[in-house]
Amino acid sequence: MRSRCWLSGAMAVVVVGLGIAMAVGLFVGLAAVQQRPPDVPYVPTPYEVVREMLKVARVGPKDIVYDLGCGDGRIVITAVKEFKAQRGVGVDIDPQRIRESNENAQKAGATDRVKFLQQDLFQTDISEATVITLYLLPSVNLRLRPKLFRECRPGTRIVSHDFDMGEWEADRTLRVRGPYREHTVYYWVLPAGVAGTWRWSVSTPKGERRYTLRLRQRFQKISGTVVTDGAETSISEAQLNGDQIRFTVVREIQGQKVTMRFSGRVNGDTVRGSADIQGGPFAGKRDWVAKRDPVNLSGTWRWQGGALRIERRNGQWVATLLQGNRSQPISDFYVWGAGIYFRLSEGTEITAEGVVEGDRLTGTWNGKPWTATRTKG
Ligand SMILES: C[S@@+](CC[C@H](N)C(=O)[O-])C[C@H]1O[C@@H](n2cnc3c(N)ncnc32)[C@H](O)[C@@H]1O
């Protein structure tokens, strides 16, 4: 309890400290040539913490590490020099930081494997990154979150020093002792989009058994039901780690308890893996290939009291909330296969999630059941 209080005290000091430094940074930043003032002031991550961040992400020779807001370049330089990352890219809006990063890369003999871009991190193409490191601020992490989901591949590892990602819970949280205080390191693996209806069949000595799995998703958290032989069962032990999915179905077949453990790799609308069936007449290990029903999210989804327009613009999903004659763009919007999730915090707070099947969307709106139907126009 005491250490918790101490930790929240320390966090408050960090946030206030960053806030003061930000004011100074704004002033200094304006004097330099840059697109706009930084969203976060420059505060370097101590090397002890840098190493723990790269360790938790298991950075190695296959990795391309991006540090968004790279300061003096220490994270990407350490990634290539000590963790043998293939390449590192640091992005900073402040030209002074980019100059320092280039000098440090030169001193470390790392110029062949790192590059530094003077850019607004919100404009950087981050799609090639396998690991992304951050030391920003809670509000900046939240603004960045939809970009991570839009641009990065499932399985991309994200590590943040001291600040979390709101309701996207970390897969791991570490406390690291630095020279002056205790630091927190948050670690996530970007999940694949798996929401929707999946179908497969498993061949058994008694013929094909057909399965229908309906999955819901909120970030890496998944839940759902499986229908087989006309009976519906909730899945248990469901896990989604990047593109790796696993879940268990426990059923009674011909009076015997049967435990089916499914695991596989998600690739678009296909999952391939194995099913380990224990108990019952079909016990054994089997290959498992599931296909997701095609889904179309585009359109205007209406319910009593409002509508949500979902459309594709420049290869990206865009959502707009329509209420009366108000039309409000939703920047914190996610598409996970057939599932959507969004948050609006301007004016009224809204958290909504749903899964589309045909012309029907079902889910929750601020925790209450929500149903919408697709209409023309
Ligand atoms: C807290 S420091 C972290 C530095 C480094 N990542 C580290 O951990 O040592 C944040 C850095 O983000 C940069 N920054 C702030 N807003 C930015 C933006 N919109 N685009 C790019 N860099 C930004 C600042 O200039 C600063 O160097």
Coordinates of C-alpha atoms and ligand atoms in Angstrom, one line a residue:
M1 CA 0.0 0.0 0.0
R2 CA 2.8 2.3 1.1
S3 CA 4.8 1.6 -2.0
R4 CA 1.6 2.2 -4.1
C5 CA 1.2 5.7 -2.5
W6 CA 4.8 6.4 -3.1
L7 CA 4.5 5.3 -6.7
S8 CA 1.5 7.6 -7.4
G9 CA 3.4 10.4 -5.7
A10 CA 6.4 9.7 -7.9
M11 CA 4.1 9.6 -11.0
A12 CA 2.6 13.0 -10.0
V13 CA 6.1 14.4 -9.7
V14 CA 7.0 13.1 -13.1
V15 CA 3.8 14.5 -14.7
V16 CA 4.3 17.9 -13.0
G17 CA 8.0 17.9 -13.8
L18 CA 7.3 17.1 -17.5
G19 CA 4.6 19.9 -17.4
I20 CA 7.1 22.5 -16.2
A21 CA 9.8 21.3 -18.5
M22 CA 7.2 21.5 -21.3
A23 CA 6.6 25.2 -20.7
V24 CA 10.3 25.8 -20.8
G25 CA 10.6 23.5 -23.9
L26 CA 7.8 25.5 -25.6
F27 CA 9.8 28.7 -25.1
V28 CA 13.1 27.2 -26.2
G29 CA 11.4 25.3 -29.0
L30 CA 9.9 28.4 -30.6
A31 CA 13.4 29.8 -31.1
A32 CA 14.5 26.8 -33.1
V33 CA 13.4 25.9 -36.6
Q34 CA 10.7 23.3 -36.3
Q35 CA 7.2 22.7 -37.5
R36 CA 5.5 23.3 -34.2
P37 CA 6.2 23.1 -30.5
P38 CA 6.9 19.6 -29.1
D39 CA 4.0 17.8 -27.5
V40 CA 6.3 16.7 -24.7
P41 CA 9.5 18.3 -23.4
Y42 CA 12.9 16.6 -23.6
V43 CA 13.6 14.4 -20.6
P44 CA 16.0 11.5 -21.3
T45 CA 15.2 7.9 -20.1
P46 CA 18.1 6.7 -17.8
Y47 CA 20.1 4.0 -19.4
E48 CA 19.1 1.4 -16.8
V49 CA 15.5 1.9 -17.9
V50 CA 16.4 2.0 -21.6
R51 CA 17.9 -1.5 -21.3
E52 CA 14.9 -2.9 -19.4
M53 CA 12.6 -1.5 -22.1
L54 CA 14.6 -3.2 -24.8
K55 CA 14.8 -6.4 -22.8
V56 CA 11.1 -6.7 -22.1
A57 CA 10.5 -6.3 -25.9
R58 CA 13.1 -9.0 -26.5
V59 CA 14.8 -6.8 -29.1
G60 CA 17.1 -8.8 -31.4
P61 CA 18.7 -9.0 -34.9
K62 CA 15.3 -9.2 -36.7
D63 CA 14.0 -6.0 -35.2
I64 CA 13.5 -2.5 -36.6
V65 CA 13.1 -0.2 -33.5
Y66 CA 11.4 3.2 -33.7
D67 CA 11.6 5.7 -30.9
L68 CA 8.9 8.3 -31.3
G69 CA 10.2 11.4 -29.7
C70 CA 13.8 10.1 -29.6
G71 CA 15.6 12.9 -27.7
D72 CA 19.4 12.3 -27.9
G73 CA 18.9 9.0 -29.8
R74 CA 19.9 6.8 -26.9
I75 CA 17.2 4.2 -27.2
V76 CA 17.7 3.3 -30.9
I77 CA 21.5 3.5 -30.6
T78 CA 21.4 1.1 -27.6
A79 CA 19.0 -1.2 -29.6
V80 CA 21.5 -1.6 -32.4
K81 CA 24.7 -1.6 -30.4
E82 CA 23.8 -3.7 -27.3
F83 CA 20.7 -5.6 -28.5
K84 CA 21.9 -6.1 -32.2
A85 CA 18.7 -4.8 -33.7
Q86 CA 18.8 -4.8 -37.5
R87 CA 18.0 -1.0 -37.6
G88 CA 16.8 1.8 -35.5
V89 CA 14.9 5.0 -36.5
G90 CA 14.5 7.9 -34.1
V91 CA 12.0 10.7 -34.8
D92 CA 12.0 14.0 -33.0
I93 CA 10.3 17.3 -33.9
D94 CA 13.2 19.3 -32.3
P95 CA 16.1 19.9 -34.7
Q96 CA 18.5 20.3 -31.7
R97 CA 17.6 16.7 -30.6
I98 CA 18.2 15.4 -34.1
R99 CA 21.7 17.0 -34.2
E100 CA 22.5 15.4 -30.8
S101 CA 21.2 12.0 -32.0
N102 CA 23.4 12.2 -35.1
E103 CA 26.5 13.1 -33.1
N104 CA 25.8 10.3 -30.6
A105 CA 25.3 7.8 -33.5
Q106 CA 28.7 8.9 -34.9
K107 CA 30.4 8.5 -31.5
A108 CA 28.9 5.1 -31.0
G109 CA 29.9 4.0 -34.6
A110 CA 26.2 3.2 -35.4
T111 CA 25.5 5.5 -38.3
D112 CA 25.1 2.6 -40.7
R113 CA 22.2 1.1 -38.8
V114 CA 20.4 4.1 -37.3
K115 CA 18.7 7.1 -38.8
F116 CA 17.1 10.2 -37.3
L117 CA 14.2 12.1 -38.8
Q118 CA 13.2 15.6 -37.8
Q119 CA 9.5 15.1 -38.0
D120 CA 6.2 15.3 -36.1
L121 CA 5.8 11.7 -34.9
F122 CA 2.1 11.9 -35.8
Q123 CA 3.1 12.3 -39.4
T124 CA 5.8 9.5 -39.5
D125 CA 5.1 6.3 -41.3
I126 CA 5.7 3.7 -38.6
S127 CA 4.4 0.6 -40.6
E128 CA 7.8 -1.1 -40.8
A129 CA 8.6 -1.0 -37.1
T130 CA 8.6 -4.3 -35.2
V131 CA 9.3 -2.5 -31.9
I132 CA 8.1 1.0 -30.9
T133 CA 9.5 2.8 -27.8
L134 CA 7.8 5.8 -26.2
Y135 CA 8.5 8.3 -23.5
L136 CA 5.7 10.8 -24.1
L137 CA 2.8 11.8 -21.9
P138 CA -0.5 10.0 -21.1
S139 CA -2.6 12.3 -23.4
V140 CA 0.0 11.9 -26.2
N141 CA -0.1 8.1 -25.9
L142 CA -3.8 8.2 -26.2
R143 CA -3.7 10.4 -29.3
L144 CA -1.1 8.0 -30.8
R145 CA -3.0 4.8 -30.0
P146 CA -5.3 4.8 -33.1
K147 CA -2.3 5.4 -35.3
L148 CA -0.5 2.4 -33.8
F149 CA -3.5 0.2 -34.6
R150 CA -4.0 1.7 -38.1
E151 CA -0.4 1.4 -39.3
C152 CA 1.4 -1.4 -37.4
R153 CA 1.3 -5.1 -38.0
P154 CA -0.2 -7.4 -35.4
G155 CA 2.7 -8.6 -33.2
T156 CA 4.4 -5.2 -33.2
R157 CA 5.8 -4.7 -29.6
I158 CA 5.2 -1.4 -27.9
V159 CA 7.1 -0.2 -24.8
S160 CA 6.3 3.0 -23.0
H161 CA 8.3 4.6 -20.2
D162 CA 6.1 5.7 -17.3
F163 CA 2.9 6.2 -19.1
D164 CA 0.1 3.8 -20.0
M165 CA -2.4 3.6 -22.9
G166 CA -5.7 4.2 -21.0
E167 CA -8.1 1.3 -21.2
W168 CA -5.7 -0.7 -23.4
E169 CA -4.2 -2.6 -20.5
A170 CA -0.5 -3.5 -20.7
D171 CA 0.5 -7.1 -21.3
R172 CA 3.3 -6.6 -18.8
T173 CA 4.2 -3.8 -16.4
L174 CA 7.6 -3.6 -14.8
R175 CA 9.1 -1.4 -12.1
V176 CA 12.7 -0.4 -12.7
R177 CA 14.9 1.3 -10.2
G178 CA 16.6 4.3 -11.8
P179 CA 19.4 6.6 -10.4
Y180 CA 16.8 8.9 -8.6
R181 CA 13.5 7.1 -8.5
E182 CA 11.5 4.1 -9.5
H183 CA 10.3 4.0 -13.1
T184 CA 7.4 2.1 -14.7
V185 CA 7.7 0.3 -18.0
Y186 CA 4.6 -0.8 -19.9
Y187 CA 4.7 -3.4 -22.6
W188 CA 2.0 -4.3 -25.2
V189 CA 1.9 -6.7 -28.2
L190 CA -0.4 -5.2 -30.9
P191 CA -3.3 -7.6 -31.3
A192 CA -4.7 -8.9 -34.6
G193 CA -8.3 -8.0 -35.4
V194 CA -10.2 -11.2 -34.7
A195 CA -13.8 -10.1 -34.0
G196 CA -16.5 -11.7 -36.2
T197 CA -17.9 -15.1 -37.0
W198 CA -15.4 -17.9 -37.8
R199 CA -16.3 -21.3 -39.2
W200 CA -14.4 -24.6 -39.5
S201 CA -14.8 -28.3 -39.4
V202 CA -12.7 -31.0 -37.9
S203 CA -12.7 -34.5 -39.4
T204 CA -13.2 -37.3 -37.0
P205 CA -13.7 -41.0 -37.5
K206 CA -17.4 -40.3 -37.3
G207 CA -17.4 -37.6 -40.0
E208 CA -17.0 -33.8 -40.1
R209 CA -17.8 -31.8 -37.0
R210 CA -18.7 -28.2 -37.8
Y211 CA -18.0 -25.3 -35.5
T212 CA -19.1 -21.7 -35.5
L213 CA -17.2 -19.3 -33.3
R214 CA -18.5 -15.8 -32.6
L215 CA -15.7 -13.5 -31.2
R216 CA -15.9 -10.1 -29.6
Q217 CA -12.8 -8.0 -29.0
R218 CA -11.6 -5.0 -27.1
F219 CA -7.9 -4.5 -27.7
Q220 CA -6.2 -7.8 -26.8
K221 CA -9.2 -9.0 -24.7
I222 CA -11.4 -11.6 -26.5
S223 CA -14.5 -13.5 -25.6
G224 CA -17.1 -15.5 -27.4
T225 CA -19.1 -18.6 -28.0
V226 CA -18.8 -21.7 -30.1
V227 CA -21.7 -23.5 -31.6
T228 CA -21.4 -27.2 -32.5
D229 CA -24.1 -29.8 -32.9
G230 CA -26.6 -27.1 -32.3
A231 CA -25.3 -26.4 -28.8
E232 CA -23.7 -23.1 -27.8
T233 CA -20.8 -23.0 -25.3
S234 CA -18.8 -20.0 -24.0
I235 CA -15.1 -20.2 -24.7
S236 CA -12.6 -20.0 -21.8
E237 CA -8.9 -19.3 -21.3
A238 CA -9.1 -17.0 -24.4
Q239 CA -5.9 -15.3 -25.3
L240 CA -4.7 -13.1 -28.1
N241 CA -1.0 -12.3 -28.3
G242 CA -0.3 -10.4 -31.5
D243 CA -1.4 -12.9 -34.2
Q244 CA -1.4 -15.9 -31.9
I245 CA -4.9 -17.0 -30.7
R246 CA -5.8 -19.7 -28.2
F247 CA -9.0 -20.7 -26.4
T248 CA -10.7 -23.7 -24.8
V249 CA -14.1 -25.2 -25.3
V250 CA -15.4 -27.6 -22.7
R251 CA -18.4 -29.7 -23.6
E252 CA -20.2 -32.9 -22.8
I253 CA -20.4 -35.3 -25.8
Q254 CA -22.2 -38.6 -25.3
G255 CA -22.1 -38.2 -21.6
Q256 CA -18.3 -37.6 -21.5
K257 CA -16.5 -34.3 -20.7
V258 CA -14.5 -33.1 -23.7
T259 CA -11.9 -30.4 -23.5
M260 CA -10.9 -28.9 -26.8
R261 CA -7.9 -26.5 -26.8
F262 CA -7.6 -24.5 -30.0
S263 CA -4.5 -22.6 -30.9
G264 CA -3.4 -20.9 -34.1
R265 CA -2.1 -18.0 -36.1
V266 CA -4.4 -15.4 -37.5
N267 CA -3.6 -14.1 -41.0
G268 CA -6.4 -11.8 -42.2
D269 CA -9.6 -13.9 -42.4
T270 CA -7.9 -17.2 -41.8
V271 CA -6.6 -18.9 -38.7
R272 CA -4.4 -22.0 -39.0
G273 CA -3.3 -24.1 -36.1
S274 CA -4.1 -27.2 -34.1
A275 CA -6.8 -28.5 -31.9
D276 CA -6.0 -30.7 -29.0
I277 CA -9.1 -32.7 -28.0
Q278 CA -9.1 -34.5 -24.7
G279 CA -11.8 -36.9 -23.6
G280 CA -14.8 -38.2 -25.6
P281 CA -14.9 -40.2 -28.8
F282 CA -12.8 -37.8 -30.9
A283 CA -9.7 -37.4 -28.6
G284 CA -6.4 -36.5 -30.4
K285 CA -4.6 -33.7 -32.0
R286 CA -6.0 -32.3 -35.3
D287 CA -5.1 -29.5 -37.7
W288 CA -7.4 -26.6 -37.5
V289 CA -8.2 -24.0 -40.3
A290 CA -10.9 -21.5 -39.6
K291 CA -12.3 -18.8 -42.0
R292 CA -14.0 -15.6 -41.0
D293 CA -17.3 -14.8 -42.7
P294 CA -16.8 -11.8 -45.0
V295 CA -17.9 -8.6 -43.5
N296 CA -18.7 -5.1 -44.8
L297 CA -18.5 -2.3 -42.2
S298 CA -19.2 0.6 -44.6
G299 CA -22.5 2.4 -44.3
T300 CA -24.7 4.3 -42.0
W301 CA -25.7 2.4 -38.9
R302 CA -28.8 3.7 -37.2
W303 CA -30.5 3.2 -33.9
Q304 CA -33.1 5.2 -32.0
G305 CA -31.4 8.4 -31.1
G306 CA -28.4 8.4 -33.5
A307 CA -26.4 7.0 -36.3
L308 CA -22.8 6.1 -37.0
R309 CA -21.3 6.6 -40.5
I310 CA -18.4 4.2 -41.2
E311 CA -16.5 4.7 -44.5
R312 CA -13.1 4.0 -46.1
R313 CA -11.1 7.1 -47.0
N314 CA -7.6 6.9 -48.4
G315 CA -7.3 3.2 -47.3
Q316 CA -8.4 4.0 -43.7
W317 CA -11.6 3.5 -41.8
V318 CA -13.2 6.8 -40.8
A319 CA -16.2 7.1 -38.4
T320 CA -18.6 10.0 -37.8
L321 CA -21.3 10.1 -35.1
L322 CA -24.5 11.7 -36.4
Q323 CA -26.9 13.1 -33.8
G324 CA -29.7 15.4 -34.8
N325 CA -28.0 17.8 -37.2
R326 CA -24.6 17.4 -35.5
S327 CA -21.9 15.4 -37.1
Q328 CA -18.9 14.6 -35.0
P329 CA -15.7 12.9 -36.4
I330 CA -14.4 10.1 -34.1
S331 CA -10.6 10.1 -34.0
D332 CA -10.3 7.3 -31.4
F333 CA -11.9 4.6 -33.6
Y334 CA -10.7 1.0 -34.1
V335 CA -11.7 -1.7 -36.5
W336 CA -10.8 -5.3 -35.4
G337 CA -12.1 -7.6 -38.2
A338 CA -15.9 -7.4 -37.9
G339 CA -15.6 -5.5 -34.6
I340 CA -15.5 -1.8 -34.0
Y341 CA -14.6 0.1 -30.8
F342 CA -14.5 3.9 -30.2
R343 CA -14.3 6.5 -27.5
L344 CA -15.5 10.1 -27.5
S345 CA -14.6 12.3 -24.6
E346 CA -15.5 15.8 -26.0
G347 CA -18.9 16.8 -24.5
T348 CA -20.4 13.6 -23.3
E349 CA -18.2 10.6 -22.6
I350 CA -19.0 7.6 -24.9
T351 CA -17.4 4.2 -25.0
A352 CA -19.0 1.9 -27.6
E353 CA -18.1 -1.5 -29.1
G354 CA -19.9 -3.8 -31.4
V355 CA -19.7 -6.6 -33.9
V356 CA -21.2 -6.5 -37.4
E357 CA -23.0 -9.5 -38.8
G358 CA -24.7 -8.8 -42.1
D359 CA -26.7 -5.5 -41.7
R360 CA -26.8 -5.7 -37.9
L361 CA -24.4 -4.3 -35.4
T362 CA -24.7 -5.5 -31.8
G363 CA -22.6 -4.4 -28.8
T364 CA -22.6 -2.1 -25.9
W365 CA -22.9 1.7 -25.6
N366 CA -21.5 3.0 -22.3
G367 CA -21.9 -0.6 -21.0
K368 CA -25.6 -0.9 -22.0
P369 CA -26.8 -3.2 -24.9
W370 CA -26.6 -1.4 -28.3
T371 CA -28.1 -2.5 -31.6
A372 CA -27.9 -0.7 -34.9
T373 CA -28.9 -1.5 -38.4
R374 CA -27.4 -0.5 -41.7
T375 CA -29.5 1.9 -43.7
K376 CA -29.0 3.4 -47.1
G377 CA -27.6 7.0 -47.4
Ligands
LIG1 C1 10.5 12.8 -22.8 S1 11.5 13.0 -24.2 C2 12.0 11.3 -24.5 C3 13.3 11.2 -25.2 C4 13.7 9.8 -25.5 N1 12.7 9.0 -26.2 C5 14.1 9.1 -24.3 O1 13.3 8.3 -23.8 O2 15.3 9.3 -23.8 C6 10.3 13.4 -25.4 C7 10.8 13.8 -26.8 O3 9.8 13.8 -27.7 C8 10.0 14.9 -28.6 N2 8.7 15.3 -29.1 C9 7.6 15.9 -28.5 N3 6.6 16.0 -29.3 C10 6.9 15.5 -30.5 C11 6.3 15.3 -31.8 N4 5.0 15.7 -32.0 N5 7.0 14.7 -32.7 C12 8.2 14.3 -32.6 N6 8.9 14.4 -31.4 C13 8.3 15.0 -30.4 C14 10.6 16.0 -27.7 O4 11.3 16.9 -28.5 C15 11.5 15.1 -26.8 O5 12.8 15.0 -27.3

